[in-house]
């Protein structure tokens, strides 16, 4: 039985991940309200982006400078 469930999840990984993300967003929305849930989701996204850049051994400061464009400080 568990082997069959694992096979279905492996075949439909995107759908399963999307459903879990949708469930978490709805729980945040119900628990905290729209603005707080949006803040949590944005914070998680920024944290994921920073962590991914660190895992990929990319310079995070250079990435931020590239996103912001040339600035004179």
CSV table of C-alpha atoms in Angstrom, one decimal:
chain,number,residue,atom,x,y,z
A,1,UNK,CA,0.0,0.0,0.0
A,2,UNK,CA,2.7,2.5,1.0
A,3,UNK,CA,4.6,1.6,-2.2
A,4,UNK,CA,1.6,2.5,-4.3
A,5,UNK,CA,1.1,5.8,-2.5
A,6,UNK,CA,4.8,6.7,-2.9
A,7,UNK,CA,4.6,5.8,-6.6
A,8,UNK,CA,1.6,8.1,-7.1
A,9,UNK,CA,3.3,11.0,-5.2
A,10,UNK,CA,6.5,10.5,-7.3
A,11,UNK,CA,4.4,10.6,-10.5
A,12,UNK,CA,2.5,13.8,-9.4
A,13,UNK,CA,5.2,15.6,-7.3
A,14,UNK,CA,4.2,19.1,-8.5
A,15,UNK,CA,0.5,18.5,-7.8
A,16,UNK,CA,1.3,17.2,-4.3
A,17,UNK,CA,3.6,20.1,-3.5
A,18,UNK,CA,1.1,22.6,-4.8
A,19,UNK,CA,-1.7,21.1,-2.7
A,20,UNK,CA,0.4,21.2,0.4
A,21,UNK,CA,1.4,24.9,-0.2
A,22,UNK,CA,-2.2,25.7,-0.8
A,23,UNK,CA,-3.2,24.0,2.4
A,24,UNK,CA,-0.6,25.9,4.4
A,25,UNK,CA,-1.6,29.3,2.8
A,26,UNK,CA,-5.2,28.7,3.7
A,27,UNK,CA,-4.3,27.7,7.3
A,28,UNK,CA,-2.2,30.9,7.6
A,29,UNK,CA,-5.1,33.0,6.2
A,30,UNK,CA,-7.6,31.5,8.6
A,31,UNK,CA,-5.3,31.7,11.6
A,32,UNK,CA,-3.7,35.1,11.1
A,33,UNK,CA,-5.8,37.1,8.6
A,34,UNK,CA,-4.9,38.2,5.1
A,35,UNK,CA,-2.1,40.8,5.8
A,36,UNK,CA,-0.3,38.7,8.4
A,37,UNK,CA,-0.5,35.6,6.2
A,38,UNK,CA,0.8,37.6,3.3
A,39,UNK,CA,3.7,38.8,5.4
A,40,UNK,CA,4.5,35.3,6.5
A,41,UNK,CA,4.4,34.0,2.9
A,42,UNK,CA,6.7,36.8,1.7
A,43,UNK,CA,9.1,36.3,4.6
A,44,UNK,CA,9.3,32.6,3.8
A,45,UNK,CA,9.9,33.4,0.2
A,46,UNK,CA,12.7,35.8,1.0
A,47,UNK,CA,14.3,33.3,3.4
A,48,UNK,CA,14.1,30.6,0.7
A,49,UNK,CA,15.8,32.9,-1.8
A,50,UNK,CA,18.6,33.8,0.6
A,51,UNK,CA,19.1,30.2,1.6
A,52,UNK,CA,19.2,29.0,-2.0
A,53,UNK,CA,21.8,31.6,-2.9
A,54,UNK,CA,23.9,30.5,0.0
A,55,UNK,CA,23.6,26.8,-0.9
A,56,UNK,CA,24.5,27.6,-4.5
A,57,UNK,CA,27.7,29.4,-3.2
A,58,UNK,CA,26.6,32.7,-4.9
A,59,UNK,CA,27.4,36.0,-3.4
A,60,UNK,CA,24.2,37.4,-1.9
A,61,UNK,CA,25.4,41.0,-1.7
A,62,UNK,CA,26.2,41.0,-5.4
A,63,UNK,CA,22.8,39.6,-6.2
A,64,UNK,CA,21.1,42.4,-4.2
A,65,UNK,CA,23.3,45.0,-5.9
A,66,UNK,CA,22.3,43.6,-9.3
A,67,UNK,CA,18.6,43.6,-8.4
A,68,UNK,CA,18.8,47.2,-7.1
A,69,UNK,CA,20.9,48.5,-10.0
A,70,UNK,CA,23.7,51.0,-9.9
A,71,UNK,CA,23.5,53.2,-6.9
A,72,UNK,CA,25.8,56.0,-5.6
A,73,UNK,CA,26.1,55.9,-1.8
